[in-house]
Short mmCIF file of C-alpha atoms and ligand atoms in Angstrom, two decimals:
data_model
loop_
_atom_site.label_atom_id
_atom_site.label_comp_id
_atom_site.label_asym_id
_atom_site.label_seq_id
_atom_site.Cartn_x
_atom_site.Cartn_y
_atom_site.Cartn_z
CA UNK A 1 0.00 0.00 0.00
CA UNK A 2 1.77 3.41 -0.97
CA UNK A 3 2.10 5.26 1.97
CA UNK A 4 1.53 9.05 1.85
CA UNK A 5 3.00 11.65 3.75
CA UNK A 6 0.74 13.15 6.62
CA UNK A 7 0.05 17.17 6.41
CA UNK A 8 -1.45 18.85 9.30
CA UNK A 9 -4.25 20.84 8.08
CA UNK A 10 -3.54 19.10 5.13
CA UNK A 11 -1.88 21.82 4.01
CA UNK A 12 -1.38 22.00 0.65
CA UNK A 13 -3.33 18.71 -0.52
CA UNK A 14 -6.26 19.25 -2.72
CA UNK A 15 -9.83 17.96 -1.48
CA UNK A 16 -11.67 19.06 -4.37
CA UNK A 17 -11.19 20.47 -7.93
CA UNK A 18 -13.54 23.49 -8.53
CA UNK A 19 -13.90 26.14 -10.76
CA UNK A 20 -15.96 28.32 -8.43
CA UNK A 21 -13.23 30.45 -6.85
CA UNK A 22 -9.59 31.07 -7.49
CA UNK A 23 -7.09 33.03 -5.12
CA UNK A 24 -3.46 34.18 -5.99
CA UNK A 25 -2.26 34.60 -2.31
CA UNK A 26 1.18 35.94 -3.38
CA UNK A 27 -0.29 38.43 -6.21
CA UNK A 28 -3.28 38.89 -3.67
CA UNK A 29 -5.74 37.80 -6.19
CA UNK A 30 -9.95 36.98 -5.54
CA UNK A 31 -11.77 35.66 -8.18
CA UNK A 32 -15.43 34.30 -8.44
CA UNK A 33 -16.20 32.24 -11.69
CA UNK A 34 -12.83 34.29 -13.24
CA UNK A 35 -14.27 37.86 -12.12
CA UNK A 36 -11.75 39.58 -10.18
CA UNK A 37 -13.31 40.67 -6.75
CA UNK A 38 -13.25 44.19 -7.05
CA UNK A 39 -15.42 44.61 -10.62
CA UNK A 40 -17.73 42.44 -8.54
CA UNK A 41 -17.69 45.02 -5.18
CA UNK A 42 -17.73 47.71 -7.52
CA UNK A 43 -20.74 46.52 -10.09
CA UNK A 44 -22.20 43.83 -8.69
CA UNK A 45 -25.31 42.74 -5.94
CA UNK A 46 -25.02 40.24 -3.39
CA UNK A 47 -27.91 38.12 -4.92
CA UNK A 48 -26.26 38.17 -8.46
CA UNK A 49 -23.15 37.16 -7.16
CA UNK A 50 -24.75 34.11 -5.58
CA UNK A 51 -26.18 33.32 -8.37
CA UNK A 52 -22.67 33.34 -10.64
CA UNK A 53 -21.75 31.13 -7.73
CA UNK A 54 -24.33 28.69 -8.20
CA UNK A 55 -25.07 28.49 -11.80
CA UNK A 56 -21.25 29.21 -12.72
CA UNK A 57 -22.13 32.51 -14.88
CA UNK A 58 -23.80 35.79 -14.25
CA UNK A 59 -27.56 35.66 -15.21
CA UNK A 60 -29.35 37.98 -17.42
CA UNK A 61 -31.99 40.38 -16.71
CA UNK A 62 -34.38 38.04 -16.84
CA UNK A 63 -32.71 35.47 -14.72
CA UNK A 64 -31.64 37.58 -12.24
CA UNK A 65 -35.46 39.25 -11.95
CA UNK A 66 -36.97 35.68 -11.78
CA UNK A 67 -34.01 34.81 -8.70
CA UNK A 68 -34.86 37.88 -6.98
CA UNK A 69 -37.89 37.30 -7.03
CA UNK A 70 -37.84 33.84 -5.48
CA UNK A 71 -35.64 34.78 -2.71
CA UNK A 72 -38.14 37.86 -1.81
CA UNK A 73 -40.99 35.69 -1.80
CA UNK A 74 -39.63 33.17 0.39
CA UNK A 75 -38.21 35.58 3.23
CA UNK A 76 -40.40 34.37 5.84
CA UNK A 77 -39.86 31.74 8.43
CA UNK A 78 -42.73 29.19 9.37
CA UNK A 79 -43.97 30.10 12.84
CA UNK A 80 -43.02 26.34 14.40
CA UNK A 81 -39.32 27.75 13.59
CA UNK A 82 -39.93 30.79 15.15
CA UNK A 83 -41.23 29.76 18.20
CA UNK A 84 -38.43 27.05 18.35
CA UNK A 85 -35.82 29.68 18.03
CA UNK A 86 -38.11 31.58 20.71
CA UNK A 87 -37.40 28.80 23.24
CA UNK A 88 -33.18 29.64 22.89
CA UNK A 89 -31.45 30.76 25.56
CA UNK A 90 -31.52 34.32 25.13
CA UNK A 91 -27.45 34.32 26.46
CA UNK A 92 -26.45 31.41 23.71
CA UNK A 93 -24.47 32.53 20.77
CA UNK A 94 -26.26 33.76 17.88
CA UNK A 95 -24.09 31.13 15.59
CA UNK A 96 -25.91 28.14 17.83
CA UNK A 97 -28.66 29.68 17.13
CA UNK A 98 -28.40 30.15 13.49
CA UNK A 99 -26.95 26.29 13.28
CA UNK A 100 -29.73 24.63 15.06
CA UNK A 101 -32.45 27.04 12.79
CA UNK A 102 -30.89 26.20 9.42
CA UNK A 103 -30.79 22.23 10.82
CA UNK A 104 -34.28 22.49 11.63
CA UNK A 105 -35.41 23.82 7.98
CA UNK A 106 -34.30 19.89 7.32
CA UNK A 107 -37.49 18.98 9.04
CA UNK A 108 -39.81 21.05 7.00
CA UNK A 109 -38.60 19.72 3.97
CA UNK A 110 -37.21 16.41 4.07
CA UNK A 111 -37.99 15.59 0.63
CA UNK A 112 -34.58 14.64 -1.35
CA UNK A 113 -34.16 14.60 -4.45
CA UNK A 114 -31.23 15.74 -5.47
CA UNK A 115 -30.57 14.89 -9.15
CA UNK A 116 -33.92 17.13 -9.49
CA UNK A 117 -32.50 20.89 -10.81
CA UNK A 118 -36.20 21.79 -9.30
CA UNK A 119 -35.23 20.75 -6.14
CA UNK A 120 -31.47 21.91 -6.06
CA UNK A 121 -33.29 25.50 -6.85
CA UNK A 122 -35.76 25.55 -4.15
CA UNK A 123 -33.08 24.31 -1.53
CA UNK A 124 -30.97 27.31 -2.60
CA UNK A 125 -33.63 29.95 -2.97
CA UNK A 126 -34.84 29.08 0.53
CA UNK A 127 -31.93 29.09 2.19
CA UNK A 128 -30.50 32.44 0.81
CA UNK A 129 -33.79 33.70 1.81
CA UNK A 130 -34.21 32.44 5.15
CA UNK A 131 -31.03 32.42 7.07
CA UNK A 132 -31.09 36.14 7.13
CA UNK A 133 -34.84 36.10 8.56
CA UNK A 134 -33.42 33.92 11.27
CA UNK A 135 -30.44 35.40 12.43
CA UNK A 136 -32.28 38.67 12.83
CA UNK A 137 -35.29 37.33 14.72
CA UNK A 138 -33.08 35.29 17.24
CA UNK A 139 -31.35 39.11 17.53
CA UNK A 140 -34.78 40.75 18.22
CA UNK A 141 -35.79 37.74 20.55
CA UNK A 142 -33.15 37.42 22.63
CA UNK A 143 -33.60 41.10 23.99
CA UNK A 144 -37.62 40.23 24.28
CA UNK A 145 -39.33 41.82 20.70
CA UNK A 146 -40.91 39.69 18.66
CA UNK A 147 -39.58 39.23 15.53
CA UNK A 148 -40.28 41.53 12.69
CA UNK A 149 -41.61 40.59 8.83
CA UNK A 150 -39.50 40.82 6.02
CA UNK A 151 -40.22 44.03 3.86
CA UNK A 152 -41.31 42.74 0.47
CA UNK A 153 -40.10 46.73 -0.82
CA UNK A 154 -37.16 46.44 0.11
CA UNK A 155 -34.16 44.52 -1.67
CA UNK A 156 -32.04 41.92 -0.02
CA UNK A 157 -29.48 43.73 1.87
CA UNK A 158 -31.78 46.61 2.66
CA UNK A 159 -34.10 44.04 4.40
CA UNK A 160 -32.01 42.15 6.44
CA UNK A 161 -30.57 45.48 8.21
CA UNK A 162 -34.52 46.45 8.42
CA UNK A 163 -35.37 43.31 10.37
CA UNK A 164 -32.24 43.76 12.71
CA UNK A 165 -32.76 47.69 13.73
CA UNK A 166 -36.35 47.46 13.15
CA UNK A 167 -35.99 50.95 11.28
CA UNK A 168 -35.34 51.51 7.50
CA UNK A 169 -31.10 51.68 6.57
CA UNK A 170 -29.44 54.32 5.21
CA UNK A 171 -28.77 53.90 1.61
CA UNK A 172 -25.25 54.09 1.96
CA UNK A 173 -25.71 51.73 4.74
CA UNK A 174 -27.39 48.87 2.82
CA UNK A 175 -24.91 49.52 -0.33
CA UNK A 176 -22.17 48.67 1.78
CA UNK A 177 -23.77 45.91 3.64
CA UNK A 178 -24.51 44.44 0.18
CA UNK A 179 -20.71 44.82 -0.81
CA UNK A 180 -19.38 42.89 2.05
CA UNK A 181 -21.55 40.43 1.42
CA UNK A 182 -20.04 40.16 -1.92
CA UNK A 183 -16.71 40.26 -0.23
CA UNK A 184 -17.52 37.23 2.01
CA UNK A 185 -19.82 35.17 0.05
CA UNK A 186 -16.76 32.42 -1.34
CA UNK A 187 -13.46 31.89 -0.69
CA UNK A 188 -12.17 28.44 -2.09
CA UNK A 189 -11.71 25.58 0.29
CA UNK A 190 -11.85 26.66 3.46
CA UNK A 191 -12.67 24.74 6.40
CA UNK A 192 -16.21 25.61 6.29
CA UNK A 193 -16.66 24.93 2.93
CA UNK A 194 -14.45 21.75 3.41
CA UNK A 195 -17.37 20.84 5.77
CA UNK A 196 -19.81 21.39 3.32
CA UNK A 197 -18.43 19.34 0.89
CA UNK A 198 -18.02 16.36 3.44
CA UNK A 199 -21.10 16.49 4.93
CA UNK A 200 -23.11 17.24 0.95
CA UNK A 201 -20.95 13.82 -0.52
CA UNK A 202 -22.96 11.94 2.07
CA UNK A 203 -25.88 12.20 -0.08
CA UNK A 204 -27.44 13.85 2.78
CA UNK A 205 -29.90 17.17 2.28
CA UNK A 206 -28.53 20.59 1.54
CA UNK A 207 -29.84 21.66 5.50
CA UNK A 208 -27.55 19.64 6.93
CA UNK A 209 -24.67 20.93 4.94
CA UNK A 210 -24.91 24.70 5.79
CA UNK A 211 -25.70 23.35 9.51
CA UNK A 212 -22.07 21.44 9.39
CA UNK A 213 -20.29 24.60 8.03
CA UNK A 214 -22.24 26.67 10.13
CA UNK A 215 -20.94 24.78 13.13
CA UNK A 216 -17.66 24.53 11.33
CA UNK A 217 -17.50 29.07 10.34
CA UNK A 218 -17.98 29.58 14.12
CA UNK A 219 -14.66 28.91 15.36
CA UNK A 220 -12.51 31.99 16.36
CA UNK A 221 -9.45 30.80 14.07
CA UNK A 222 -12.35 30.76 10.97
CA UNK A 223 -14.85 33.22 10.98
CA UNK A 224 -15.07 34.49 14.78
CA UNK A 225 -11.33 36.43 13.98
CA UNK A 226 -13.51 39.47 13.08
CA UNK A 227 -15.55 39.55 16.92
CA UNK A 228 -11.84 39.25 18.49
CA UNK A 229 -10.22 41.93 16.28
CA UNK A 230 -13.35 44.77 17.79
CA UNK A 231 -12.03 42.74 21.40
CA UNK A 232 -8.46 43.44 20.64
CA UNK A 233 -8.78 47.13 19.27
CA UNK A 234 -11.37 48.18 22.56
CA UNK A 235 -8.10 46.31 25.17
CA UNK A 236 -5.91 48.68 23.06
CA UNK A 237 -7.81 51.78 23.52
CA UNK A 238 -5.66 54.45 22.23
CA UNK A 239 -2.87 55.04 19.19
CA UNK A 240 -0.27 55.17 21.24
CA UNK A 241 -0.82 52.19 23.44
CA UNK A 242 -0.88 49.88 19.94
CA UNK A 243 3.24 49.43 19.72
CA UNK A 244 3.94 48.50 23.36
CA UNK A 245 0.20 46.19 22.52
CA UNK A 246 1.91 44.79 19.75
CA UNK A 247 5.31 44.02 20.91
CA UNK A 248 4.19 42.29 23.39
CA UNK A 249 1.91 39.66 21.53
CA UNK A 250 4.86 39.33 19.18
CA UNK A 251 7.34 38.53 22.39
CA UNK A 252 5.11 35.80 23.79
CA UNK A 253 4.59 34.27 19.86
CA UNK A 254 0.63 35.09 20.67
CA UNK A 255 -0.93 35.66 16.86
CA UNK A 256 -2.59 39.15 16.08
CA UNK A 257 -6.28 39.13 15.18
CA UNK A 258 -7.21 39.48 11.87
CA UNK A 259 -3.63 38.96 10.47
CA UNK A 260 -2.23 36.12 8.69
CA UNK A 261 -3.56 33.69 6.79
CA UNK A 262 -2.59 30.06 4.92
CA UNK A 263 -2.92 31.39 1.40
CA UNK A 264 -2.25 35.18 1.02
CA UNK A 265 1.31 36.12 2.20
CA UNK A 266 0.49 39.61 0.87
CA UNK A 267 -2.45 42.27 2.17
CA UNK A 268 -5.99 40.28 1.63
CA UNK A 269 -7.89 41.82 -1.18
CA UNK A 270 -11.08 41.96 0.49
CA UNK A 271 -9.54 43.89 3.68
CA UNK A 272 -8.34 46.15 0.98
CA UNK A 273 -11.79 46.94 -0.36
CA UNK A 274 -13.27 46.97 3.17
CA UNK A 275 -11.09 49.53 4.63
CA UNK A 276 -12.41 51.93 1.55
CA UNK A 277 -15.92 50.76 2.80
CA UNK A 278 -14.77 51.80 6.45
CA UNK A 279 -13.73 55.19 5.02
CA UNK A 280 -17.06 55.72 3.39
CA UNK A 281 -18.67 55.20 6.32
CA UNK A 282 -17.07 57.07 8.58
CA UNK A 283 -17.02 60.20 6.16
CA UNK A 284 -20.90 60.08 6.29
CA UNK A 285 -21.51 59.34 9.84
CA UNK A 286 -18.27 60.31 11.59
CA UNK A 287 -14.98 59.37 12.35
CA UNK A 288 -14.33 56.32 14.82
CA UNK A 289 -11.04 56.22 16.72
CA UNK A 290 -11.08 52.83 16.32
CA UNK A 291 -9.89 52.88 13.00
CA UNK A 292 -7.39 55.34 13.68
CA UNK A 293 -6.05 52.31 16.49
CA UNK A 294 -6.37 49.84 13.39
CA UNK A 295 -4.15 51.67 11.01
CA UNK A 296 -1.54 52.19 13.72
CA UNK A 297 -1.18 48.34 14.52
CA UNK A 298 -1.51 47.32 10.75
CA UNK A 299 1.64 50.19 9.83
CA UNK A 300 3.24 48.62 13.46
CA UNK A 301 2.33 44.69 11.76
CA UNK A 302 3.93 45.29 8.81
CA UNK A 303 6.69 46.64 10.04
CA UNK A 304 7.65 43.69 12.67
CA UNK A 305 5.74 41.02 10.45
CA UNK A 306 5.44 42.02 7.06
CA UNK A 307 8.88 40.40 5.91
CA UNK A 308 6.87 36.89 7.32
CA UNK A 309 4.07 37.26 5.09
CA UNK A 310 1.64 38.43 7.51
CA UNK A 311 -0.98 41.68 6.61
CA UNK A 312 -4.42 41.79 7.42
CA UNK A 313 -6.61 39.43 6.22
CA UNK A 314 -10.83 40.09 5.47
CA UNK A 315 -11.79 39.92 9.34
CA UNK A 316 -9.38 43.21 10.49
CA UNK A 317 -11.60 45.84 8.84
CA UNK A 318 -15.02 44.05 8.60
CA UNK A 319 -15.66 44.73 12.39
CA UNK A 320 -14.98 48.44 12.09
CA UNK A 321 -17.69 48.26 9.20
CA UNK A 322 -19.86 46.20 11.04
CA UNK A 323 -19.82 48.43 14.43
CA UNK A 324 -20.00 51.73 12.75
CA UNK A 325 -23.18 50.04 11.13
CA UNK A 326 -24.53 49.33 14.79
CA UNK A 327 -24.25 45.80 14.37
CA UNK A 328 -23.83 43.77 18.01
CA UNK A 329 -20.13 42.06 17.94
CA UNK A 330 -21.60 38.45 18.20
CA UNK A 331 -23.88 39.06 14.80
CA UNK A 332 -20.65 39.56 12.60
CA UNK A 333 -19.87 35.80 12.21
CA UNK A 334 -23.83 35.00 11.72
CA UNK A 335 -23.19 37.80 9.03
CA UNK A 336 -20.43 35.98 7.61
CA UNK A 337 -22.74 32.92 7.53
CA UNK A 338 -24.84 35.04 5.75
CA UNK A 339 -23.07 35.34 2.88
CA UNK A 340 -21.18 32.34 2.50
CA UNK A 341 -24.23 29.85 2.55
CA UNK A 342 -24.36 30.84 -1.36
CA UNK A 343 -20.68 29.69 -1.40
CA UNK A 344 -21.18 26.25 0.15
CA UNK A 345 -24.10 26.12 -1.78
CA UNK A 346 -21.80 26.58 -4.92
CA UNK A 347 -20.15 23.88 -3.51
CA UNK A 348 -22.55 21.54 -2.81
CA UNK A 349 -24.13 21.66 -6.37
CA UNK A 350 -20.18 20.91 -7.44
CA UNK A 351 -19.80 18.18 -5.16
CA UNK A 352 -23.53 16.61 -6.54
CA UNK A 353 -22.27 16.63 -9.90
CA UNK A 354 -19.29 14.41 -9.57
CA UNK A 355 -19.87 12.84 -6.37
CA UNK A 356 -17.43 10.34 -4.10
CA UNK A 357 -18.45 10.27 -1.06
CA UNK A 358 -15.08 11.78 1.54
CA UNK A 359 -13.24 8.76 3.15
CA UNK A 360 -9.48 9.89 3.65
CA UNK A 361 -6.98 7.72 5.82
CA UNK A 362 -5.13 8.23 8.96
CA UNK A 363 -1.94 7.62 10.00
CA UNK A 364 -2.47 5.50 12.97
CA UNK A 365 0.15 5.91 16.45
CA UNK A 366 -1.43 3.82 18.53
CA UNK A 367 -0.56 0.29 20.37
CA UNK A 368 -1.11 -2.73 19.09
CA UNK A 369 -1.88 -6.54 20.60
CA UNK A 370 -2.82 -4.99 24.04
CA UNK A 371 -4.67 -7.22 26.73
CA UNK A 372 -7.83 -6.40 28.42
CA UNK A 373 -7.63 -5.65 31.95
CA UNK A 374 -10.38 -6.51 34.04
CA UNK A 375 -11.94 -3.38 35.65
CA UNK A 376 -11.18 -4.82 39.32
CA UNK A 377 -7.63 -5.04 39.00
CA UNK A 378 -7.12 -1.74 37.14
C1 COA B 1 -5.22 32.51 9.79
C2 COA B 1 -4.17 31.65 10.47
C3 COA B 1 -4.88 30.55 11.27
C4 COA B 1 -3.28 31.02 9.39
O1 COA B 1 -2.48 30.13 10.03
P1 COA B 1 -1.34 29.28 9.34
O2 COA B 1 -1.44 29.27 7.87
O3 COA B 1 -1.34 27.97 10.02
O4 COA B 1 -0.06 30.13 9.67
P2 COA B 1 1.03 29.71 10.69
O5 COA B 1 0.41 29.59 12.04
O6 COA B 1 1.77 28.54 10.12
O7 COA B 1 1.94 31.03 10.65
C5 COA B 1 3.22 31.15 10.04
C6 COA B 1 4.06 32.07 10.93
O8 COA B 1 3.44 33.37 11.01
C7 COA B 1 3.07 33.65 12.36
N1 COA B 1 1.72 34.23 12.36
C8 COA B 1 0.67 33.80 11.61
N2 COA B 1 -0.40 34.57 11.88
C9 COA B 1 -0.02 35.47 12.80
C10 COA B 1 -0.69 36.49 13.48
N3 COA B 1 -1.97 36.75 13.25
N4 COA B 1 -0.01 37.21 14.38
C11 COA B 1 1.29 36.95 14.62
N5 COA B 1 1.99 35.98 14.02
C12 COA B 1 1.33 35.26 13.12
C13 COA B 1 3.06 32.31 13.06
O9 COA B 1 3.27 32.45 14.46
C14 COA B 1 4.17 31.59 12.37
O10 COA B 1 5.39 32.06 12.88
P3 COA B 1 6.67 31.07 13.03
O11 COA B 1 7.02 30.67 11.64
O12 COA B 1 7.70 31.93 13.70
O13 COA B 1 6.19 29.94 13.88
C15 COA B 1 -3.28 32.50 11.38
O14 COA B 1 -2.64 33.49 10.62
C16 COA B 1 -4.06 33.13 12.53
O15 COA B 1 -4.32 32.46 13.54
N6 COA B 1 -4.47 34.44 12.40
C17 COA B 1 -5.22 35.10 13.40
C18 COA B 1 -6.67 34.68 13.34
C19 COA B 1 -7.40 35.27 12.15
O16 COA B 1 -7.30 36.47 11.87
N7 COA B 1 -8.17 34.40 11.47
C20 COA B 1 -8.96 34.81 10.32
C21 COA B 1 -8.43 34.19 9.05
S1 COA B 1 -9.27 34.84 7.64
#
């Protein structure tokens, strides 16, 4: 039997080959179905980007209406959900929350049929829709509202921010909500997606798979970074307290949130395009010294780290965006999930079409030929 070298992380092995996504971590690089990242932040809509995602290209007018259409028509959640969700500790996190929801859809529709194109549609229209419906009613529950209806006026992005504040955004506001969207919505095989993957070559029903990665985006070394970097910039507190801050995570080999990452070894694209989106933001509704803190430790990063490959990655300047939006700190990864359920959606429609079900090997290092020890004289 050929024996194969084992890779923690398996770093560097391919699980998959996709033409969804591409990244060029040295060139700093993002692209969706070949579209560089920025056209798509700069022409695109969240719900158009899915669907390139999905259905591998853009759609045309017509396509696009019909999608939109869908997903605003399917906004609501059935009222068994909602009281479910209603019965949550109000003091779990919101990304439990969101994981049990999205595994309890399953229920509702536990129908499969997945060589059905009918059925792979309706599975991704009513996820795209729902998930945001959920995340913002476990938000208004938790502090004891009910939950408000979607707006059928208002467009995707706009919505979901109405549900959460329970007033209608800014313009500005929803625009850039929509664009980091875009920014998060697929980044090639991560470990959420990963998850997705494993759990959709099971055969199993396209519920379970955004539960897995839902359960699998929550970690703090995935998609929590962002909730840590808000954590780490409020400890800091002022510009001049960041190099002493810094030095001192660097001397005890502690990593810096929201820097680093296994593929880019240059500044993440995305973090590029979200600290314009910062900007923006606070030019309309004022300046936040918490940015001025963030630029200070990314020039103070670069300087101690840089020559190591490590700049900030997507989750440094999402948080300012996020806060300056209102947003509580423990939404931002449900806001991430947000997003990137129409990536492992992209992924699960991949996997379906040339499935083999996940079964890698181990490398094992334990005994062998041991004797069992009755439990009196152990
Ligand atoms: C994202 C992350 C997990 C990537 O990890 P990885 O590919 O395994 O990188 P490594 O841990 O092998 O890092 C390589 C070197 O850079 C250092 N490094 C990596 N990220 C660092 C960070 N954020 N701060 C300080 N040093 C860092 C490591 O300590 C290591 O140094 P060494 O060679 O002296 O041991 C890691 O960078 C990290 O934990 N970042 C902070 C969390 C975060 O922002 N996550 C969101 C990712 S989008």
């Amino acid at each position: 039997m050929m024996v194969c070298e084992y890779k923690p992380g398996l770093e560097g092995i391919p699980a998959a080959q996709s033409s969804i996504s591409y990244v060029d971590g040295q060139k700093g690089i993002l692209e969706y179905r070949g579209i560089r990242i920025e056209e798509l932040a700069e022409k695109s809509t969240f719900l158009e980007t899915a669907y390139l995602l999905i259905w591998g290209e853009l759609p045309s007018k017509e396509e696009l209406e019909a999608f939109e259409h869908e997903i605003r028509h399917h906004r609501r959640i059935k009222y068994r959900i909602r009281d479910m969700m209603k019965s949550f500790p109000e003091s779990g996190h919101p990304m439990d929350a969101l994981q049990a929801s999205a595994a309890a859809l399953g229920l509702f529709y536990s129908l499969r049929d997945l060589h059905n194109p009918a059925y792979i549609r309706d599975s991704v229209v009513r996820l795209i829709a729902t998930i945001p419906t959920m995340v913002a009613a476990f938000q208004l529950m938790r502090k004891g509202n009910d939950p408000v209806r979607p707006r059928d006026d208002l467009d995707y992005s706009a919505n979901f921010l109405y549900m959460l504040n329970e007033q209608e955004p800014d313009p500005l506001a929803a625009k850039i909500f929509d664009i980091c969207l875009i920014l998060h919505v697929e980044h090639t095989m991560n470990a959420s997606t990963f998850s997705a993957r494993v759990t959709a070559s099971t055969l199993t029903d396209p519920y379970a798979v955004v539960a897995s990665a839902v359960g699998t985006l929550g970690g703090p070394l995935h998609g929590g970074a962002n909730e840590e970097v808000i954590q780490m910039l409020e400890e800091i507190g002022s510009v001049e307290n960041v190099r002493p801050y810094v030095e001192e995570l660097i001397q005890r080999k502690a990593k810096i949130m929201g820097f680093g990452h296994r593929v880019y070894k240059v500044k993440d694209p995305r973090a590029t395009i979200l600290q314009n989106l910062a900007e923006q933001l606070f030019a309309k509704f004022g300046a936040d010294k918490y940015y001025d803190i963030a630029q200070e430790v990314e020039r103070v990063v670069e300087e101690k780290l840089g020559s190591k490959g490590i700049y900030p990655n997507v989750d440094f300047y999402s948080g300012l965006v996020y806060r300056k939006m209102g947003i509580p700190t423990d939404l931002f990864t449900p806001i991430f999930a947000i997003a990137r359920v129409a990536g492992w959606l992209a992924h699960w429609k991949e996997q379906l079409a040339e499935n083999r079900i996940f079964r890698p090997t181990q490398v094992y290092n334990g005994k062998h030929d041991i004797t069992y020890t009755p439990i009196d004289q152990r």
